[in-house]
mmCIF file of C-alpha atoms in Angstrom:
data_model
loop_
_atom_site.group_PDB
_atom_site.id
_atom_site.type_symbol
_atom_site.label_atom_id
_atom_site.label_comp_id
_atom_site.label_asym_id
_atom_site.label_seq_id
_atom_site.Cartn_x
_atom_site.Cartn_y
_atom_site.Cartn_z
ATOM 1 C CA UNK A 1 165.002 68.327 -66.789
ATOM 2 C CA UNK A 2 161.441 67.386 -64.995
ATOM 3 C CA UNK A 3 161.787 65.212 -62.087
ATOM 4 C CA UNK A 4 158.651 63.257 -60.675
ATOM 5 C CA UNK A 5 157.432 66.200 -58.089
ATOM 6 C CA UNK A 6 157.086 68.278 -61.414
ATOM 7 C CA UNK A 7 155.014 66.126 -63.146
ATOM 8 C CA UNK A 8 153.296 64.302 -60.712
ATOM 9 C CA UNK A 9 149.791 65.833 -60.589
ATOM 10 C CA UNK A 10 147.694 67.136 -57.744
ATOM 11 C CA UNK A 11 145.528 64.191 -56.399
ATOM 12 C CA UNK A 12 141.806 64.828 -56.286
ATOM 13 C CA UNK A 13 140.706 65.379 -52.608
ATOM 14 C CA UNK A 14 138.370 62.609 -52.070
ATOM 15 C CA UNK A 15 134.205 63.717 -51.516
ATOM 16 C CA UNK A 16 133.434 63.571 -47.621
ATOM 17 C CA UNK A 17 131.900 60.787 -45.615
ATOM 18 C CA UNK A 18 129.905 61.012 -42.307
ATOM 19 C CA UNK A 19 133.767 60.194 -40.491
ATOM 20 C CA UNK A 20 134.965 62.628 -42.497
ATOM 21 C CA UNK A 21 132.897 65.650 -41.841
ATOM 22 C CA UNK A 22 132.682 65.137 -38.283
ATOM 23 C CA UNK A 23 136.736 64.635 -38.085
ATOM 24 C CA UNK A 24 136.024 68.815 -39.550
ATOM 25 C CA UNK A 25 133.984 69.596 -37.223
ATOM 26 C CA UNK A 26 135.905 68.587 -34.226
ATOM 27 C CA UNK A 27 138.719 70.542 -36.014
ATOM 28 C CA UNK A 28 137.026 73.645 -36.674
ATOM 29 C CA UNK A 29 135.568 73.720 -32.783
ATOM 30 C CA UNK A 30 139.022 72.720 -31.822
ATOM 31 C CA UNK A 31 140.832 75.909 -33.641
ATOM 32 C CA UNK A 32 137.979 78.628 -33.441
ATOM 33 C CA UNK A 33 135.018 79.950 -30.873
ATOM 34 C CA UNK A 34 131.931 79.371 -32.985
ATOM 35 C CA UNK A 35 128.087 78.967 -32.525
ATOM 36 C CA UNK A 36 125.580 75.876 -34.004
ATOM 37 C CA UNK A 37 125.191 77.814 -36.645
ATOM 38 C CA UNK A 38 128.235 78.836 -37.825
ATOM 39 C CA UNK A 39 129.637 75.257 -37.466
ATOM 40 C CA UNK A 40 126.601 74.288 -39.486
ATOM 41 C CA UNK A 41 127.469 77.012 -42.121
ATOM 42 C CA UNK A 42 130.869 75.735 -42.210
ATOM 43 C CA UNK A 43 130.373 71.645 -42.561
ATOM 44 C CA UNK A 44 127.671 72.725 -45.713
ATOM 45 C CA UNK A 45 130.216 74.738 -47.002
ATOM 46 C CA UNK A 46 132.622 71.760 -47.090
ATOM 47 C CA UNK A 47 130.520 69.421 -47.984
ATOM 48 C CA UNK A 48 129.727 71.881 -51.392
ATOM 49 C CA UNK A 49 133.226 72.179 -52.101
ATOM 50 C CA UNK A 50 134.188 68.298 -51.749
ATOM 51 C CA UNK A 51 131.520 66.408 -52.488
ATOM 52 C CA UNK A 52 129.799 63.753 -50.450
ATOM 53 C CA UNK A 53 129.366 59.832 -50.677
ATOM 54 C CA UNK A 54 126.866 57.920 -48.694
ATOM 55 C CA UNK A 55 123.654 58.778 -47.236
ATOM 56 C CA UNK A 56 122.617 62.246 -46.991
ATOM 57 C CA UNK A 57 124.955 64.740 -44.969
ATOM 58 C CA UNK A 58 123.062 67.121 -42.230
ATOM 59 C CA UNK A 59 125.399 69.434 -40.786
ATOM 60 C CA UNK A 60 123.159 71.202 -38.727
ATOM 61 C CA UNK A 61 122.623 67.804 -36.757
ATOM 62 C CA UNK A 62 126.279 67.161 -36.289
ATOM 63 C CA UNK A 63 126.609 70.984 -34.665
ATOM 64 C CA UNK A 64 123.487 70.122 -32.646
ATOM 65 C CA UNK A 65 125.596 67.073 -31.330
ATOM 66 C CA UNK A 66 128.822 69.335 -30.927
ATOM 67 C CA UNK A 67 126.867 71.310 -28.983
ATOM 68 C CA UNK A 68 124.744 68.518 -27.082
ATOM 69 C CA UNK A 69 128.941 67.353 -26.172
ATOM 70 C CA UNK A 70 129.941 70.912 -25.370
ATOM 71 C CA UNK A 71 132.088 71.760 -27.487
ATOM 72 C CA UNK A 72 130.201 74.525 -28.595
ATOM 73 C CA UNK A 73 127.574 77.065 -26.210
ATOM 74 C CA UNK A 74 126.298 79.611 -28.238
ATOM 75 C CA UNK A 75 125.726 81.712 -25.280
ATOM 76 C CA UNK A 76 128.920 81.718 -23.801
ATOM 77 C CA UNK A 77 130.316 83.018 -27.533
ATOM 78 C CA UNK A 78 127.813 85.516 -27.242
ATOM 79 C CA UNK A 79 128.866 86.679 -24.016
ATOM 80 C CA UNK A 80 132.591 86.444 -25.365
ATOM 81 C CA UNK A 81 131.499 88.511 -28.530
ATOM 82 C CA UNK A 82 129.509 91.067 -26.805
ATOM 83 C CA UNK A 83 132.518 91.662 -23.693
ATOM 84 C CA UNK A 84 135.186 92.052 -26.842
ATOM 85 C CA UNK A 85 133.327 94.573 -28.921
ATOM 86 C CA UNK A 86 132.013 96.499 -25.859
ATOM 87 C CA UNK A 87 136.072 96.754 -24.732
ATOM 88 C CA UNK A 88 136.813 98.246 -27.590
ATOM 89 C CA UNK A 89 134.168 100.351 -27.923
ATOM 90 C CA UNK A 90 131.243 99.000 -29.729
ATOM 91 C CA UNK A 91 127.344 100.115 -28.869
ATOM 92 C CA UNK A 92 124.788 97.429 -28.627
ATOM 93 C CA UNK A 93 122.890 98.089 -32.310
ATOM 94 C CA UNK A 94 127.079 96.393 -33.502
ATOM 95 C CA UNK A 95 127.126 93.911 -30.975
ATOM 96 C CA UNK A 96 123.455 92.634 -31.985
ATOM 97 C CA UNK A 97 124.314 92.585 -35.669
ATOM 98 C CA UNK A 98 127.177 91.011 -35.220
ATOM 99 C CA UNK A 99 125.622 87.961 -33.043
ATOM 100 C CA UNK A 100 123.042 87.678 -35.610
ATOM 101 C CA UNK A 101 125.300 86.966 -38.411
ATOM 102 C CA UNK A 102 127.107 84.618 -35.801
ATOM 103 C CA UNK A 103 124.077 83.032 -35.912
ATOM 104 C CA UNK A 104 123.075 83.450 -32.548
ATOM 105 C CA UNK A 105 119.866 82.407 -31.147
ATOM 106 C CA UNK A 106 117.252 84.929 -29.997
ATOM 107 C CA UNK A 107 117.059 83.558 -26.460
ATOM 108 C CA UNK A 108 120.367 83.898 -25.991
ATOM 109 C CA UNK A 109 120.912 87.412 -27.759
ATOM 110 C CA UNK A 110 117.865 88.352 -25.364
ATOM 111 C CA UNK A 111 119.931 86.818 -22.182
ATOM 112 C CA UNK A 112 123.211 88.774 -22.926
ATOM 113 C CA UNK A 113 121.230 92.221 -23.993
ATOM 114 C CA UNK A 114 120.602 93.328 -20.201
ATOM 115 C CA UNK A 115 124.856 93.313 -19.628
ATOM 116 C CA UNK A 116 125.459 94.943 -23.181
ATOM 117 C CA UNK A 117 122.586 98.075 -21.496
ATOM 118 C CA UNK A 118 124.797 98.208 -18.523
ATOM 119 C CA UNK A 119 128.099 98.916 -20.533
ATOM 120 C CA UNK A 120 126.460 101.206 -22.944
ATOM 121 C CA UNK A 121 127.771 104.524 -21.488
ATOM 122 C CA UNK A 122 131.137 102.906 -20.961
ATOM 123 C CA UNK A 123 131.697 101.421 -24.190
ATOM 124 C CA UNK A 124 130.445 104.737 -26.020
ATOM 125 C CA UNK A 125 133.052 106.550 -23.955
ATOM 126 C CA UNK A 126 135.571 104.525 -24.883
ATOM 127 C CA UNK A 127 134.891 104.445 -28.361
ATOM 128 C CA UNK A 128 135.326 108.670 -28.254
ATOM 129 C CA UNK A 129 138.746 108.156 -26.295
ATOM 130 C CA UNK A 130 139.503 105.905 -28.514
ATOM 131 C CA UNK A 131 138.848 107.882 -31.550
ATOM 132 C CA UNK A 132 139.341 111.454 -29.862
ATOM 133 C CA UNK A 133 136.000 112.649 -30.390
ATOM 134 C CA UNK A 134 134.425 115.663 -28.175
ATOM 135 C CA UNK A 135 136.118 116.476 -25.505
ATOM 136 C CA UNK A 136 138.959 113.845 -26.238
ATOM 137 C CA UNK A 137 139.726 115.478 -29.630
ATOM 138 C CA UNK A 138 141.223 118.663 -27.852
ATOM 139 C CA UNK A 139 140.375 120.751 -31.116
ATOM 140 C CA UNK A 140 137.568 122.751 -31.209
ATOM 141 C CA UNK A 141 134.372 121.483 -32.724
ATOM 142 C CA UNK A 142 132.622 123.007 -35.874
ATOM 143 C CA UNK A 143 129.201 122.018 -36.984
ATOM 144 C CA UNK A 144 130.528 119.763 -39.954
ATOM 145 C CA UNK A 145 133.132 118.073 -37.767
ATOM 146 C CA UNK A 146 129.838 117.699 -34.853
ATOM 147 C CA UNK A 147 128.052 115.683 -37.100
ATOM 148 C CA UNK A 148 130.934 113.708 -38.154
ATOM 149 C CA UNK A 149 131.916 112.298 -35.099
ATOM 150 C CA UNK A 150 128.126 112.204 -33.495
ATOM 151 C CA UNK A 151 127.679 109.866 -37.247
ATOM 152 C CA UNK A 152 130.782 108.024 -36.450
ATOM 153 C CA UNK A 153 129.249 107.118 -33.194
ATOM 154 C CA UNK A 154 126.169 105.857 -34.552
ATOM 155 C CA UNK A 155 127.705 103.589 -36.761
ATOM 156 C CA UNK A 156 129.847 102.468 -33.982
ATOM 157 C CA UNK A 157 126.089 101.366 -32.260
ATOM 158 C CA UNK A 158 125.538 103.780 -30.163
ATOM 159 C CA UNK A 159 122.298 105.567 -29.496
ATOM 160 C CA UNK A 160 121.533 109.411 -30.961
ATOM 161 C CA UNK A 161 121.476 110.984 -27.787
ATOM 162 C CA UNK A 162 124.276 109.292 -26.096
ATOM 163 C CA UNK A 163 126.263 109.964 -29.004
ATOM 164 C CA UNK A 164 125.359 114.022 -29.041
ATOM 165 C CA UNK A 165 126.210 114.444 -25.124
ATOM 166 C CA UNK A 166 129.651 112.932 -25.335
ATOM 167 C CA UNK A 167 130.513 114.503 -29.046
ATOM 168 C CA UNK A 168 128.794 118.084 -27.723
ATOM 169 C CA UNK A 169 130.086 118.127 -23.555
ATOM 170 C CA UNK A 170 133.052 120.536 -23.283
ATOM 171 C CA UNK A 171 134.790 118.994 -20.877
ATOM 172 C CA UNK A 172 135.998 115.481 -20.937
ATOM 173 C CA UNK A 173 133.702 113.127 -18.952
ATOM 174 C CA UNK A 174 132.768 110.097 -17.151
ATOM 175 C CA UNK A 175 130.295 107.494 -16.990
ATOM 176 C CA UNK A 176 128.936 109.086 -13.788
ATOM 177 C CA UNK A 177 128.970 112.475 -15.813
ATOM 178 C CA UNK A 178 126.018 110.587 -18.468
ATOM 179 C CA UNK A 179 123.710 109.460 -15.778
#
Protein backbone atom coordinates (compact mmCIF):
# COMPACT_ATOMS: atom_id res chain seq x y z
CA UNK A 1 0.00 0.00 0.00
CA UNK A 2 1.55 3.67 -0.95
CA UNK A 3 0.58 6.32 1.36
CA UNK A 4 0.98 10.12 0.31
CA UNK A 5 4.81 10.56 1.72
CA UNK A 6 5.56 7.73 -0.92
CA UNK A 7 4.25 9.28 -3.71
CA UNK A 8 4.40 12.71 -3.06
CA UNK A 9 7.38 13.99 -5.10
CA UNK A 10 10.39 16.05 -4.16
CA UNK A 11 9.49 19.80 -4.71
CA UNK A 12 11.84 21.73 -6.95
CA UNK A 13 14.04 24.08 -4.79
CA UNK A 14 13.10 27.39 -6.05
CA UNK A 15 16.19 29.56 -8.20
CA UNK A 16 17.74 32.24 -5.71
CA UNK A 17 16.88 35.88 -5.34
CA UNK A 18 19.12 38.76 -4.05
CA UNK A 19 17.20 37.91 -0.25
CA UNK A 20 17.93 34.68 -0.87
CA UNK A 21 21.59 34.52 -1.48
CA UNK A 22 22.46 36.90 1.08
CA UNK A 23 20.16 34.87 3.78
CA UNK A 24 23.41 32.06 2.48
CA UNK A 25 25.80 34.11 3.02
CA UNK A 26 25.04 35.18 6.48
CA UNK A 27 24.68 31.38 7.03
CA UNK A 28 27.79 30.23 5.64
CA UNK A 29 29.85 33.19 7.71
CA UNK A 30 27.69 32.23 10.58
CA UNK A 31 28.79 28.29 10.55
CA UNK A 32 32.44 28.53 9.06
CA UNK A 33 35.79 30.95 9.24
CA UNK A 34 36.12 31.98 5.61
CA UNK A 35 37.80 34.77 3.48
CA UNK A 36 36.01 37.27 0.55
CA UNK A 37 36.90 34.92 -1.60
CA UNK A 38 35.86 31.85 -0.50
CA UNK A 39 32.41 33.29 0.43
CA UNK A 40 32.42 34.57 -3.12
CA UNK A 41 33.33 31.02 -4.41
CA UNK A 42 30.63 29.67 -2.39
CA UNK A 43 27.43 32.16 -3.25
CA UNK A 44 28.57 31.42 -7.32
CA UNK A 45 28.55 28.02 -6.55
CA UNK A 46 24.94 28.25 -5.28
CA UNK A 47 23.76 30.39 -7.46
CA UNK A 48 25.01 27.56 -10.42
CA UNK A 49 23.33 24.90 -8.72
CA UNK A 50 19.84 26.77 -8.09
CA UNK A 51 19.35 29.07 -10.48
CA UNK A 52 18.70 32.76 -10.19
CA UNK A 53 15.66 35.18 -10.90
CA UNK A 54 15.97 38.88 -11.10
CA UNK A 55 18.70 41.11 -11.97
CA UNK A 56 22.09 39.85 -12.21
CA UNK A 57 23.66 38.11 -9.00
CA UNK A 58 27.41 39.36 -7.95
CA UNK A 59 28.63 37.40 -5.20
CA UNK A 60 31.83 38.85 -4.93
CA UNK A 61 29.98 42.23 -3.98
CA UNK A 62 27.85 40.66 -1.34
CA UNK A 63 31.33 39.13 0.37
CA UNK A 64 32.81 42.62 -0.12
CA UNK A 65 29.75 43.84 2.03
CA UNK A 66 30.16 40.81 4.54
CA UNK A 67 33.35 41.90 4.92
CA UNK A 68 32.74 45.85 4.84
CA UNK A 69 30.07 44.50 8.14
CA UNK A 70 32.74 42.27 9.63
CA UNK A 71 31.69 39.33 9.43
CA UNK A 72 34.48 38.24 7.56
CA UNK A 73 38.59 39.65 7.88
CA UNK A 74 40.60 37.82 5.68
CA UNK A 75 43.56 38.57 7.72
CA UNK A 76 42.51 37.46 10.90
CA UNK A 77 41.66 33.82 9.01
CA UNK A 78 44.99 34.03 7.80
CA UNK A 79 46.49 34.49 11.02
CA UNK A 80 44.05 31.65 12.35
CA UNK A 81 45.21 29.36 9.36
CA UNK A 82 48.81 30.02 9.58
CA UNK A 83 48.87 29.57 13.93
CA UNK A 84 46.86 26.01 13.24
CA UNK A 85 49.11 24.52 10.62
CA UNK A 86 52.32 25.87 12.26
CA UNK A 87 50.94 23.90 15.73
CA UNK A 88 50.85 21.02 14.11
CA UNK A 89 53.72 21.21 12.30
CA UNK A 90 53.44 22.76 8.96
CA UNK A 91 56.51 24.92 7.21
CA UNK A 92 55.65 28.15 5.59
CA UNK A 93 55.88 26.89 1.60
CA UNK A 94 52.09 24.71 3.24
CA UNK A 95 50.89 27.51 5.05
CA UNK A 96 51.29 29.90 1.85
CA UNK A 97 49.62 27.39 -0.44
CA UNK A 98 47.11 26.83 1.63
CA UNK A 99 46.11 30.74 2.11
CA UNK A 100 46.27 31.04 -1.52
CA UNK A 101 43.68 28.57 -2.28
CA UNK A 102 41.77 30.28 0.72
CA UNK A 103 41.91 32.96 -1.40
CA UNK A 104 43.84 35.16 0.57
CA UNK A 105 45.01 38.46 -0.47
CA UNK A 106 48.70 39.20 -1.09
CA UNK A 107 48.85 42.05 1.42
CA UNK A 108 47.69 40.12 3.91
CA UNK A 109 49.69 36.78 3.13
CA UNK A 110 52.71 39.38 3.09
CA UNK A 111 51.52 40.78 6.75
CA UNK A 112 51.28 37.26 8.39
CA UNK A 113 54.68 35.86 6.54
CA UNK A 114 57.13 37.67 9.12
CA UNK A 115 55.26 35.44 12.27
CA UNK A 116 55.11 32.18 10.04
CA UNK A 117 59.60 33.01 9.71
CA UNK A 118 59.62 33.24 13.41
CA UNK A 119 57.93 29.74 14.02
CA UNK A 120 59.78 28.07 11.27
CA UNK A 121 62.32 26.15 13.44
CA UNK A 122 59.56 25.36 15.89
CA UNK A 123 57.02 24.11 13.67
CA UNK A 124 59.70 21.93 11.68
CA UNK A 125 60.60 20.44 15.05
CA UNK A 126 57.43 19.60 15.81
CA UNK A 127 56.54 18.15 12.70
CA UNK A 128 59.79 15.49 13.34
CA UNK A 129 58.38 14.81 16.99
CA UNK A 130 55.45 14.44 15.62
CA UNK A 131 56.36 12.02 13.00
CA UNK A 132 59.58 10.57 14.85
CA UNK A 133 61.99 11.60 12.39
CA UNK A 134 65.93 12.00 13.29
CA UNK A 135 66.65 11.98 16.47
CA UNK A 136 62.90 11.40 17.54
CA UNK A 137 62.73 8.13 15.53
CA UNK A 138 65.18 6.35 18.06
CA UNK A 139 66.20 3.86 15.15
CA UNK A 140 69.15 4.33 13.43
CA UNK A 141 69.16 6.15 10.14
CA UNK A 142 70.20 4.59 6.71
CA UNK A 143 70.68 6.61 3.61
CA UNK A 144 67.23 5.50 2.03
CA UNK A 145 65.33 6.12 5.26
CA UNK A 146 67.58 9.91 5.37
CA UNK A 147 66.06 10.92 2.37
CA UNK A 148 62.72 9.76 3.27
CA UNK A 149 62.12 11.67 6.15
CA UNK A 150 64.40 14.88 4.96
CA UNK A 151 61.48 14.45 1.64
CA UNK A 152 58.75 14.10 4.11
CA UNK A 153 59.84 17.33 5.57
CA UNK A 154 59.85 19.17 2.48
CA UNK A 155 56.54 18.36 1.61
CA UNK A 156 55.52 19.24 5.04
CA UNK A 157 57.01 23.09 3.89
CA UNK A 158 59.92 23.16 5.31
CA UNK A 159 63.16 24.44 3.88
CA UNK A 160 66.16 21.86 2.52
CA UNK A 161 68.51 22.72 5.02
CA UNK A 162 66.35 22.95 7.99
CA UNK A 163 64.97 19.77 7.07
CA UNK A 164 68.69 17.93 6.73
CA UNK A 165 69.91 19.32 10.31
CA UNK A 166 66.96 18.02 12.24
CA UNK A 167 66.59 14.55 10.05
CA UNK A 168 70.76 14.23 10.20
CA UNK A 169 71.55 15.71 14.23
CA UNK A 170 72.16 12.68 16.49
CA UNK A 171 70.87 13.85 19.34
CA UNK A 172 67.41 15.14 19.83
CA UNK A 173 67.27 18.97 19.74
CA UNK A 174 65.86 22.28 20.33
CA UNK A 175 65.00 25.37 18.70
CA UNK A 176 68.01 27.02 20.40
CA UNK A 177 70.07 23.91 19.09
CA UNK A 178 69.08 25.33 15.05
CA UNK A 179 70.18 28.85 15.57
Amino acid sequence: MRTARTEHAKRPIPPLDAAALERLALRYVERFATTRGRLADYLRRKVRERGWEGPAADPPALAQRMADLGYVDDLAYAEAKATAMGRRGLGGRRVALALRQAHVGATDAEEIAPMVADRAIESALTFARRRRLGPFGGVAIDRALREKQIGAMLRAGHGFDLSRRIVDSEREIGPDDLM
